[in-house]
Each structure stands twice: as C-alpha cells, then as structure tokens.
Coordinates of C-alpha atoms and ligand atoms in Angstrom, one line a residue:
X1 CA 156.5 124.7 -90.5
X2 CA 159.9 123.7 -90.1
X3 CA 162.2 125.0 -87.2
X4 CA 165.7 126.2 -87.9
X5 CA 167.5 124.9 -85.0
X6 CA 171.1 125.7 -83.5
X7 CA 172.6 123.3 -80.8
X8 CA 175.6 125.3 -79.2
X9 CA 177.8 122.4 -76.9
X10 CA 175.8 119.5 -79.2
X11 CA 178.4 117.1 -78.0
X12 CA 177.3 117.0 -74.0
X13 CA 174.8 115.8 -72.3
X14 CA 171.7 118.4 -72.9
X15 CA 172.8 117.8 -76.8
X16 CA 172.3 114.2 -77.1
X17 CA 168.6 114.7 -75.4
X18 CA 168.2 117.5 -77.7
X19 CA 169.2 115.4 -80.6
X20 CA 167.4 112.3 -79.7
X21 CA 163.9 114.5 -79.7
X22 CA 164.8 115.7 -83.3
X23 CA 165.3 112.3 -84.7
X24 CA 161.7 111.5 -83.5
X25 CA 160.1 114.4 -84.7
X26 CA 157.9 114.7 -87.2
X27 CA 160.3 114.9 -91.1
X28 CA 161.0 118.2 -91.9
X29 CA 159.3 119.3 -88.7
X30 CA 163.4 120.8 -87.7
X31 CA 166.5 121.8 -89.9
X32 CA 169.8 122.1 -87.9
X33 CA 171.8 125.0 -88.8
X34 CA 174.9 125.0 -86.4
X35 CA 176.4 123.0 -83.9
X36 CA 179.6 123.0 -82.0
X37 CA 181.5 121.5 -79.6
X38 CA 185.1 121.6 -77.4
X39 CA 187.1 118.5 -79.0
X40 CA 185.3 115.8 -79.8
X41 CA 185.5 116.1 -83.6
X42 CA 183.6 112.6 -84.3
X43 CA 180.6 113.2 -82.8
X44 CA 180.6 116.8 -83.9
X45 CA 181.0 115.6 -87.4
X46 CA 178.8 112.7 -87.5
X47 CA 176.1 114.6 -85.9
X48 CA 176.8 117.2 -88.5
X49 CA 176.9 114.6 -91.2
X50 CA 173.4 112.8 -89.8
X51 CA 171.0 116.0 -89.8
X52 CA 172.9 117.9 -92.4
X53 CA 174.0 120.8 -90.6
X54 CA 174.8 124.2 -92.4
X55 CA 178.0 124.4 -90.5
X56 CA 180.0 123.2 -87.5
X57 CA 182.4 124.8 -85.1
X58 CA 185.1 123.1 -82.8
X59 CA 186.3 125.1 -79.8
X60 CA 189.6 124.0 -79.9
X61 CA 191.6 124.9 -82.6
X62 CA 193.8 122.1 -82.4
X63 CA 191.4 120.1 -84.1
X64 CA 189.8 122.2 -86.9
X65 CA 191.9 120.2 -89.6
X66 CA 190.5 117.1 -88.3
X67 CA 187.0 118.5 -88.7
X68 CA 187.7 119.7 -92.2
X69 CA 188.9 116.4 -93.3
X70 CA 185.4 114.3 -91.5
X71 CA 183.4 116.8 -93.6
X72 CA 185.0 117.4 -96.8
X73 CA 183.1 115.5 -98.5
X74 CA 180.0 117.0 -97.6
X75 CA 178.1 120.3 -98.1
X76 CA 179.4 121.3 -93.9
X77 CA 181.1 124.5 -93.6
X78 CA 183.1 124.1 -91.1
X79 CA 185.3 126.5 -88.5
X80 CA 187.5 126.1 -85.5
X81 CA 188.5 127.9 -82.4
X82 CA 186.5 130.4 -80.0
X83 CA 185.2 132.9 -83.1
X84 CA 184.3 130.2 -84.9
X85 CA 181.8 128.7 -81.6
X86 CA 180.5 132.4 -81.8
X87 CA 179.7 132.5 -85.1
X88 CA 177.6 129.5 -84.9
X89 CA 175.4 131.4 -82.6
X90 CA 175.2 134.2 -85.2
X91 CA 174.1 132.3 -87.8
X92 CA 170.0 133.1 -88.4
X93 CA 168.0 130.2 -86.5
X94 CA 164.5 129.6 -85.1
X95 CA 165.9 128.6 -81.9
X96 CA 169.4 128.0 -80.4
X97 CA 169.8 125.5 -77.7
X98 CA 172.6 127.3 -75.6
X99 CA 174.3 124.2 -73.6
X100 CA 177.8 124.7 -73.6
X101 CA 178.8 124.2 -70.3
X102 CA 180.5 127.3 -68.4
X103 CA 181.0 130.5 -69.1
X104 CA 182.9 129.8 -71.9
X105 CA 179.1 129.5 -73.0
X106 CA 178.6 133.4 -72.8
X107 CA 179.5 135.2 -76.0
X108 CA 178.1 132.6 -78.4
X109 CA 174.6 132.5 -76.6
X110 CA 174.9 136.1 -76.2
X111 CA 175.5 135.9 -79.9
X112 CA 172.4 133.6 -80.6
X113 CA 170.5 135.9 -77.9
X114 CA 171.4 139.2 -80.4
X115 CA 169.7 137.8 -83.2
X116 CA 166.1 138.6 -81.4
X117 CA 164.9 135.1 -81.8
X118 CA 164.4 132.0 -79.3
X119 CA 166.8 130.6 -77.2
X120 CA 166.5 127.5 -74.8
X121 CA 169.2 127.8 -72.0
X122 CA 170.5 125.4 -70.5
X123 CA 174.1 127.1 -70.1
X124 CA 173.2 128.6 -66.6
X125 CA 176.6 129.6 -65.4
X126 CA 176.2 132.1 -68.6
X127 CA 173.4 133.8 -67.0
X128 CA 175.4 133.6 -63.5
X129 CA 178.3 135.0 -64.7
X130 CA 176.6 138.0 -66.5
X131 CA 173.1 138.4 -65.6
X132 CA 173.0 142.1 -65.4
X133 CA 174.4 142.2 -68.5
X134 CA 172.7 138.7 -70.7
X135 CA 169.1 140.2 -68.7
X136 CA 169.7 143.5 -71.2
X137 CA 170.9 142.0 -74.2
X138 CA 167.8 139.9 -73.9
X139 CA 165.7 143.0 -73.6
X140 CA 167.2 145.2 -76.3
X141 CA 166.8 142.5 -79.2
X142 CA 163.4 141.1 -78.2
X143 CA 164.2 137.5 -77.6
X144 CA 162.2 135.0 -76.3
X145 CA 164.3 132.9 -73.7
X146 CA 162.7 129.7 -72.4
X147 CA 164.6 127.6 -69.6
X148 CA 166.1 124.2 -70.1
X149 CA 166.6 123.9 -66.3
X150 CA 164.3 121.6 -65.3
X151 CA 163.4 123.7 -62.4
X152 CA 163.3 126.8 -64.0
X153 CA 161.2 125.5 -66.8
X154 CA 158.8 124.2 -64.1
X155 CA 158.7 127.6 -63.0
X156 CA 158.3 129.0 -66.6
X157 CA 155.4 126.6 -66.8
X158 CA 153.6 127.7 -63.9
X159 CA 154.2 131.3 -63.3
X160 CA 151.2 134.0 -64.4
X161 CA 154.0 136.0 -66.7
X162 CA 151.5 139.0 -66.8
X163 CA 150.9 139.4 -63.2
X164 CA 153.9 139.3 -61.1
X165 CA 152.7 140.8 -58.4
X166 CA 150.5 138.2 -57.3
X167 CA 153.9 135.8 -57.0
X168 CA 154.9 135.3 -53.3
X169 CA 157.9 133.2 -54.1
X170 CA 159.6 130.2 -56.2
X171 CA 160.3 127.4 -54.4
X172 CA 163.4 125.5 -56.0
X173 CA 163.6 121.9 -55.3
X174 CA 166.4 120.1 -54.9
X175 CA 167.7 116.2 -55.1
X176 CA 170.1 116.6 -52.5
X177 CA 172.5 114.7 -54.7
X178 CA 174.3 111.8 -54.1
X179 CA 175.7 113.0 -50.7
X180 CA 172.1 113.7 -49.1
X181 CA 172.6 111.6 -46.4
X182 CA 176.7 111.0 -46.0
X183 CA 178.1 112.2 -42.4
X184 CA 179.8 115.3 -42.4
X185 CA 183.1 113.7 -41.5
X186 CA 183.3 111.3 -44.8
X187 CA 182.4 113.9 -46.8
X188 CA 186.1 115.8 -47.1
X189 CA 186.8 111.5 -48.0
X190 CA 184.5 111.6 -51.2
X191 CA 185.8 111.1 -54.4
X192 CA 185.4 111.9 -57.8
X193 CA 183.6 108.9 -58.7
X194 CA 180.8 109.1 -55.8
X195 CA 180.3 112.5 -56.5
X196 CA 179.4 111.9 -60.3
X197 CA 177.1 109.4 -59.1
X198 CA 174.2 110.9 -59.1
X199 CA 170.9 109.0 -57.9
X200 CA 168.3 110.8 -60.3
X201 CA 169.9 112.2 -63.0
X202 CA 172.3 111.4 -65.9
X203 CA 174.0 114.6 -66.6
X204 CA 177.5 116.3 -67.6
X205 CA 180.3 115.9 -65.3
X206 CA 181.0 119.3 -63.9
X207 CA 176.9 119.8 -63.4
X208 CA 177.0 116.3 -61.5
X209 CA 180.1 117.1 -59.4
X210 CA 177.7 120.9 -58.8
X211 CA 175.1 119.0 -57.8
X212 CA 176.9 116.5 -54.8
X213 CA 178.2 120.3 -53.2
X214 CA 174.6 121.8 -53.7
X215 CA 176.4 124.4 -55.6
X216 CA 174.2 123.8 -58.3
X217 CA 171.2 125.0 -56.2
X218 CA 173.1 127.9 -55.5
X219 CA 173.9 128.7 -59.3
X220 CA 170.1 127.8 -59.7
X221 CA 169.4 130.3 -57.1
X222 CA 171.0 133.3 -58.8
X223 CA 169.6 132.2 -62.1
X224 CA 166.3 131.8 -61.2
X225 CA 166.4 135.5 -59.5
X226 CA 168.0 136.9 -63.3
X227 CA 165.1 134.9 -65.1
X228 CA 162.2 135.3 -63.0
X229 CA 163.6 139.2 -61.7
X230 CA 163.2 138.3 -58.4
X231 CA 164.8 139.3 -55.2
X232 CA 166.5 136.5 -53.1
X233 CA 164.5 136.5 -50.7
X234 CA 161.6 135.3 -52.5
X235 CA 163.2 132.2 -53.3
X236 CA 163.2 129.7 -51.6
X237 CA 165.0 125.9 -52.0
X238 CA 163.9 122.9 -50.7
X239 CA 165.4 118.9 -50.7
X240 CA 162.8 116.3 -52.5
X241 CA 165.3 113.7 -53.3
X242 CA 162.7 111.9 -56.0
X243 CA 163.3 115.0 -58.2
X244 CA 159.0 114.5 -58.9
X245 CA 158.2 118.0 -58.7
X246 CA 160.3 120.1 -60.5
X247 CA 160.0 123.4 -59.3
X248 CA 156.8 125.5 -57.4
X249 CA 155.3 128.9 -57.6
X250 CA 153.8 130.3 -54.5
X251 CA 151.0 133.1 -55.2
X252 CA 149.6 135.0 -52.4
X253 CA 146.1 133.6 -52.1
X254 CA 148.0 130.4 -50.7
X255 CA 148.3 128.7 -53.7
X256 CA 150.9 126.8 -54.7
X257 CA 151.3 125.2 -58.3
X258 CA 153.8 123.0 -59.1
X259 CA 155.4 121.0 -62.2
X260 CA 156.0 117.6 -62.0
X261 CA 157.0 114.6 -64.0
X262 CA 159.3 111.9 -64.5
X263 CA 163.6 113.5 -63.8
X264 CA 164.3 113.0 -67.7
X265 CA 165.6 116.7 -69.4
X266 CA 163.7 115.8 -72.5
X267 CA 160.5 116.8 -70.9
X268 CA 161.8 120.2 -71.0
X269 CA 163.9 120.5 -73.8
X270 CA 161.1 118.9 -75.7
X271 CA 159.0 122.3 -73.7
X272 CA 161.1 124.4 -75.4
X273 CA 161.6 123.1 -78.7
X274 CA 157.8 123.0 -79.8
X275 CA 156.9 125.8 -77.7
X276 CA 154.5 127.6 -77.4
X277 CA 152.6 123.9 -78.4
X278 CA 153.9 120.5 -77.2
X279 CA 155.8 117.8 -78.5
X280 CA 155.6 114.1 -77.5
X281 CA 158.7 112.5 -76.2
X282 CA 159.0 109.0 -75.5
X283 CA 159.8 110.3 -71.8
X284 CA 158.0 107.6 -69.2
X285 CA 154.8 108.8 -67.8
X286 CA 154.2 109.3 -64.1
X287 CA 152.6 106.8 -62.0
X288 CA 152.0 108.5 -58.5
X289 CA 150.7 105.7 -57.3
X290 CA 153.9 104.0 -57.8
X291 CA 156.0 106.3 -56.4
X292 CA 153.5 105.9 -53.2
X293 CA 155.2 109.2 -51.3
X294 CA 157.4 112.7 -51.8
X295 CA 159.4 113.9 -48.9
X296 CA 160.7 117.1 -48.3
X297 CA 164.1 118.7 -46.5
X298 CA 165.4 121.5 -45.2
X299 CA 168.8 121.7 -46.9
X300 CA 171.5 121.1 -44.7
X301 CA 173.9 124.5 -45.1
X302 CA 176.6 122.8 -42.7
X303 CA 177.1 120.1 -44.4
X304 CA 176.9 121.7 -48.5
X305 CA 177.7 125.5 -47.4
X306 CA 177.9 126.4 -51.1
X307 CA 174.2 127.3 -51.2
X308 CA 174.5 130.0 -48.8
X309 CA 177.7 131.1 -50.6
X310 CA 175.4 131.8 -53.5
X311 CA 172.9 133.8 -51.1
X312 CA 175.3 135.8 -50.5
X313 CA 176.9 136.6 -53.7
X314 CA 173.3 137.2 -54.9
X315 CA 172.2 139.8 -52.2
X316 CA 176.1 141.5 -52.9
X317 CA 174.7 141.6 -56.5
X318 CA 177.1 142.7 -59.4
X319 CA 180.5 140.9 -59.4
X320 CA 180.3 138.5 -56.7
X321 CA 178.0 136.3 -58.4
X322 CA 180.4 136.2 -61.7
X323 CA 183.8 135.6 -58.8
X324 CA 181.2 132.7 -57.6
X325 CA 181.0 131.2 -60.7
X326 CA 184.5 131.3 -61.8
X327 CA 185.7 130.1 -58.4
X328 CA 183.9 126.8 -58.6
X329 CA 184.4 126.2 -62.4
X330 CA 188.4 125.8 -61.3
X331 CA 187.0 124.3 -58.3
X332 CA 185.4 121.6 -59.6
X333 CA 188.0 121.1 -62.1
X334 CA 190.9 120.7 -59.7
X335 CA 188.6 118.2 -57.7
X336 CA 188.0 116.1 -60.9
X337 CA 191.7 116.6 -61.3
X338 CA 192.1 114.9 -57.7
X339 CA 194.4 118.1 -56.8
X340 CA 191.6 119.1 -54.5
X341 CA 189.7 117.6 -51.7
X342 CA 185.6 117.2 -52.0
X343 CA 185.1 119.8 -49.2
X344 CA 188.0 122.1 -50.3
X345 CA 185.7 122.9 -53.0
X346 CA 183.1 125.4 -51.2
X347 CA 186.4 126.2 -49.3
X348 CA 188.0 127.8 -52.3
X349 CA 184.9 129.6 -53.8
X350 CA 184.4 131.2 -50.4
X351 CA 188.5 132.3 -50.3
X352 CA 187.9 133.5 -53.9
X353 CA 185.2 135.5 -52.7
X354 CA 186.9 137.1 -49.8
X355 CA 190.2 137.7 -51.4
X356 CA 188.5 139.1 -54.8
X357 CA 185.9 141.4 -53.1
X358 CA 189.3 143.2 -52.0
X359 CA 190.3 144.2 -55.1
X360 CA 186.7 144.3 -57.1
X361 CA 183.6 146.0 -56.1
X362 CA 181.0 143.7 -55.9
X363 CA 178.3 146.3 -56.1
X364 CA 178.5 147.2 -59.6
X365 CA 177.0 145.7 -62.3
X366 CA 179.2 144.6 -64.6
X367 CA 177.5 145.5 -68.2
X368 CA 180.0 144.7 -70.9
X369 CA 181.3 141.5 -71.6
X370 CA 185.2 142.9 -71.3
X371 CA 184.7 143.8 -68.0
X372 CA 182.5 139.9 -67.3
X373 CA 185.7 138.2 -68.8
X374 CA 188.1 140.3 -66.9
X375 CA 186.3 139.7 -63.5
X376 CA 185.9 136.0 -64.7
X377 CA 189.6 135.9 -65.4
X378 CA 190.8 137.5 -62.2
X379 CA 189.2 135.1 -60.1
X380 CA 190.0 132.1 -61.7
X381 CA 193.6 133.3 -61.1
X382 CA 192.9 133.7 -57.5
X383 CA 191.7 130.6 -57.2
X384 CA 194.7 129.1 -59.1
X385 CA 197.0 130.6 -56.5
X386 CA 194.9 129.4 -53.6
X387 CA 195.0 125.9 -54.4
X388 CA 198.7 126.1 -55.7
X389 CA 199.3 127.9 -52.1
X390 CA 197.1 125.9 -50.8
X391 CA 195.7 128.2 -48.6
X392 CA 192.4 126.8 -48.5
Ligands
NAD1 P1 178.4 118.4 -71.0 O1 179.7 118.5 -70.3 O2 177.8 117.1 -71.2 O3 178.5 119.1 -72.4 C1 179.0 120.4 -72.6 C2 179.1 120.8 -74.1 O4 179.8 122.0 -74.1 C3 179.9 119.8 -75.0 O5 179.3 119.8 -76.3 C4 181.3 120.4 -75.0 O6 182.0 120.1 -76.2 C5 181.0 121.9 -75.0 N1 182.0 122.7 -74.4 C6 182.7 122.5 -73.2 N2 183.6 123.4 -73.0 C7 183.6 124.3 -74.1 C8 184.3 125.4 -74.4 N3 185.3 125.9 -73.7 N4 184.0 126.1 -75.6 C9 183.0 125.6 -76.4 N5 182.3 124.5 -76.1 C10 182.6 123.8 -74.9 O7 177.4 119.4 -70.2 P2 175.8 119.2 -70.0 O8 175.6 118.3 -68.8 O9 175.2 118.9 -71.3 O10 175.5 120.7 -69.5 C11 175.4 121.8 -70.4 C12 174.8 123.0 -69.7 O11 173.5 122.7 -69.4 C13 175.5 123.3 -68.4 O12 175.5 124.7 -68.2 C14 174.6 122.6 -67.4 O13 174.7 123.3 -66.1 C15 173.2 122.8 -68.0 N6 172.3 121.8 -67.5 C16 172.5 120.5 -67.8 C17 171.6 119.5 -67.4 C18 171.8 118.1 -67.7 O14 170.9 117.3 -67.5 N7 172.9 117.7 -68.3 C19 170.5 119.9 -66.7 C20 170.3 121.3 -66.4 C21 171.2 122.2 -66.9
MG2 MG1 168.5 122.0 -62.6

C-alpha cells in the first residue's frame, strides 16, 4: 500500500537521508505530498519536481516568486512564507517527517501532529520548547509519534510501551563530540570550523555546533523525559564516543537492552518510515569484531556545563526548558556568526536563564502556543541584549 508522505525542512540534513530511502524503495511503495524548506528554492523545487510533490512551501517569502517560476510548469502548488510551511503540515499524509530545525519547527509539526496520523520527529527543539503543550496535542488527536533521534528511537525500540513500571531508567549515550578530549583552556579558542567537525556523524550545522557543547545531550535529555514521560532522574547520559550503541533501557530485574548499529540516521528514519515492519537500507552492517572494543565516560560537566543546564531547566519544568532552548538557538547562531566565543555559548544560556526566570515563572506550564512563542521571543531578546552588552 502506498504511504503518503510529508518531509517538513526536506532541504537539511535528516531530508536528504529521508529522500535517499524513498528513492530506493520499492515503486509506488511512497507518494510525497509536501515539502518545504527556509531558502533554498532549487533543491526545494527539484526535489519537488523529482518525486512529484502535491505542493511545496518556502519559509522565506522572499523567494516564493522564484519557487513559482521552478515549478510552473508542473502540476506543484506552490506557497511561500511561515503559513504557507504550516499548511504543508496540514495537508492529509500517512506520515510527516518533522525536521525543520528549531523551534521555528513547532506550529507546522504541531499542524502535521493535529491531523491524528504518524509523525517521525526529528525537530527536537520543538518538543523542548513546548513539551507540555506538543505531549497534549499528541494525546487529543491520537497520533502516533515515532522518534528520529537516533537515541530516542533506540529507546523506542527497546522499551516494553505497556509496562512502564518495570523501567528503571534510559540511559542516553553520548559521542562526546569533537571536543571529547580538548583541554579546558583551548576550549574558549575553538572555532566554528572544529566545532562542526564532528567525528561520527554528518549532520546540520547548528545540531553539530549542539553537539561539540553537549547541549545536544541536554536537549536530548528534556526530550527524551517529554517522549518517554519520565522524570529526570531516571535518565541517565553516558560518553561512548563510537556512537555503537544508540541508546539503553534499564528494567528493574538488572536488565539492560540496548540498540545498536552502525551511526548512519537512515537506520532510524528508515524505523520510522516502514514502521511498524522494516525497510532495508543500504546502511553498512555492523561488524563487532571490527570495532574490537566500546568504552564508556562519565561526561565531563566542567568542561561542557550545558548538560547540567538542561538538568536543571528540566527539574524547574514549564518555561525554563523553552528559555533553554531559545537561549542556545541565538547562541549558537552568534558563535557561527564568530560574534561569540565557543565557551560564551553555555555562558549565555545560563545568563538567559537567570535573567528570564526573573520576569517568567518557570513553574507553569505553558499550554498554548501564544504563550510558547512569547516565552520563546522574550528570551531570545535577552540573549540578544547579553551578547550586545556583552555581559556574558
Ligand atoms: P538542517 O539545518 O540540515 O536542515 C534544516 C531544515 O529546516 C532545512 O530544510 C531548512 O530549510 C529548514 N528550516 C530552517 N529554518 C527554517 C525556518 N525558520 N522555517 C522553516 N524551515 C526552516 O538540519 P538537520 O541536521 O537536518 O536537523 C533537522 C532536525 O533534526 C533538528 O531539529 C535536529 O536537531 C534533528 N536531528 C538531526 C540529526 C541529523 O543527523 N542531522 C540527528 C538527530 C536529530
Ligand atoms: Mg541524537
């Protein structure tokens, strides 16, 4: 039976693998309905174009002309700006792969997540941002969500759904990045190229820079606690820089299962796209024996302090997880930017925190998406104003 399938950020990273799987599929085995992307109107069209796509949204305005005029002379409807990247998530699919990066991500998943269906999600700083919220949304309409994450999709693989109660904890691994083993004194030195220079993975830029700080083990953290409904302190994170296994559940007999495979995301996209069967994918097997050993680390909070940042915005609960998010996406954007140092970047989320928990009460949920974007907005202007003042 053929799956209808949406790709929301198509463009990025996570699209490509997602696209590479459908062009090996089986014919007819998918139809695309939507994609979208930011700006880069050739790709979005000719992978529009390729698998004959029902419609196609660019988030920037600026460019909707130029994505008229690539598809004009096809059957393509196309649309432009932030309603139009929402109403590709509206339109009836199968499953929508949600991996626009961001919270900019959040309304069109949660308009894909509405629709009662299947969603893959790989846009974690979504979920981060509005957990409380997405969680319910999820709820009310019925919809299946399966995790792109590698390590959450480990976990998704391994974890007896119907009895939670015999879950100790999830163990997160980690690769420990590119900066596993750089003194603490060159680290401030580190620039934007070594920090997207990650030894395992080929991914996005701003989940690359994530992953040098360890903030993306922190967002991982809070998003594993909104998937799984688990409290923080059953989850743990631990440093296995061959990125083998993927994720582990710990069950209170003393058994621990664990995912593993080689680090390529098409092992779980491919997961979620056939699920509940499996696909192939041309993803290379694992030879142990070849890999001889796995090691394991305690992650090292003095050195990447954004982890424990994210502890703590998940025990505070509500808004500080949403100010932690918002903090590092202009974070990680100045640093790219070269406005910021490498270590100024947990710096800054951690002044965001302190100066926005003044003014915002991290308690409360926050369980519409006006009052997400607002909370979103407000810290992102905090931030702005710390680096401009520099008051890091
Ligand atoms: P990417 O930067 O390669 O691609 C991002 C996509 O989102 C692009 O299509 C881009 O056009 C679109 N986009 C960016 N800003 C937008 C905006 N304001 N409005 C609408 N669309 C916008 O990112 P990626 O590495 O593919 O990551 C996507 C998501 O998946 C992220 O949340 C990331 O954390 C998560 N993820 C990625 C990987 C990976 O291997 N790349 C692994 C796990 C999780
Ligand atoms: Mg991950």
């Amino acid at each position: 039976m053929t799956r209808r399938i949406s790709v929301l950020g198509g463009t990025g990273s996570i699209g490509d693998s997602t696209f590479d799987l459908i062009r090996r599929a089986a014919p007819g085995a998918f139809k695309v309905v939507a994609i979208t992307a930011y700006s880069n109107v050739d790709k979005l069209a000719a992978l529009a174009i390729e698998f004959g796509a029902e419609y196609a949204a660019i988030g920037d305005p600026a460019y909707e002309g130029d994505l008229r005029d690539a598809l004009s002379a096809h059957d393509i409807k196309a649309g432009g700006g932030r309603n139009a990247v929402i109403e590709a998530g509206q339109r009836q699919a199968d499953f929508t792969m949600a991996a626009i990066i961001g919270a900019a991500g959040l309304e069109p998943t949660l308009a894909a997540v509405d629709q009662g269906r299947t969603v893959g999600l790989a846009n974690k700083e979504c979920l981060v941002c509005a957990g409380d919220l997405f969680m319910q949304r999820v709820k009310t309409a019925g919809t299946r969500l399966l995790p792109i994450d590698s390590e959450h999709n480990a976990i998704f693989q391994v974890l007896e759904h119907d009895k939670p109660e015999g879950v100790r904890r999830l163990i997160l691994t980690a690769s420990g990045g590119p900066f596993r083993e750089t003194p603490f004194d060159e680290l401030t030195k580190m620039t934007p190229a070594q920090a997207l220079n990650h030894p395992v993975w080929s991914m996005g830029a701003k989940i690359s820079i994530d992953s040098s700080t360890l903030i993306n083990k922190g967002l991982e953290l809070i998003e594993a606690a909104y998937l799984f409904d688990r409290p923080e302190c059953e989850i743990d994170v631990v440093v296995h820089p061959q990125s083998i296994i993927h994720s582990m559940v710990e069950y209170i007999d003393g058994s621990v299962l664990a995912q593993m495979g080689a680090p390529d995301m098409r092992t779980p996209i491919g997961y979620a796209l056939s699920w509940p069967k499996r696909m192939e994918t041309p993803v290379k097997q694992l030879n142990l024996v070849d890999i001889g050993a796995l090691s394991f680390f305690k992650p090292d909070m003095i050195r990447f302090p954004g982890l424990d940042l994210a502890r703590t915005a998940l025990k505070q609960g509500g808004a500080a997880p949403n100010v932690f998010n918002a903090a590092n996406e202009v974070a990680v954007a100045a640093f790219l930017n070269g406005r910021i140092g490498f270590m100024d970047i947990p710096a800054l989320v951690e002044k965001t925190l302190e100066t926005q928990e003044k003014y915002t009460s991290f308690g409360q949920a926050l369980m519409s998406v006006d009052a997400v974007l607002a909370c979103d907005k407000a810290a992102r202007r905090t931030a702005d104003e710390l680096i401009l003042t520099l008051k890091l």
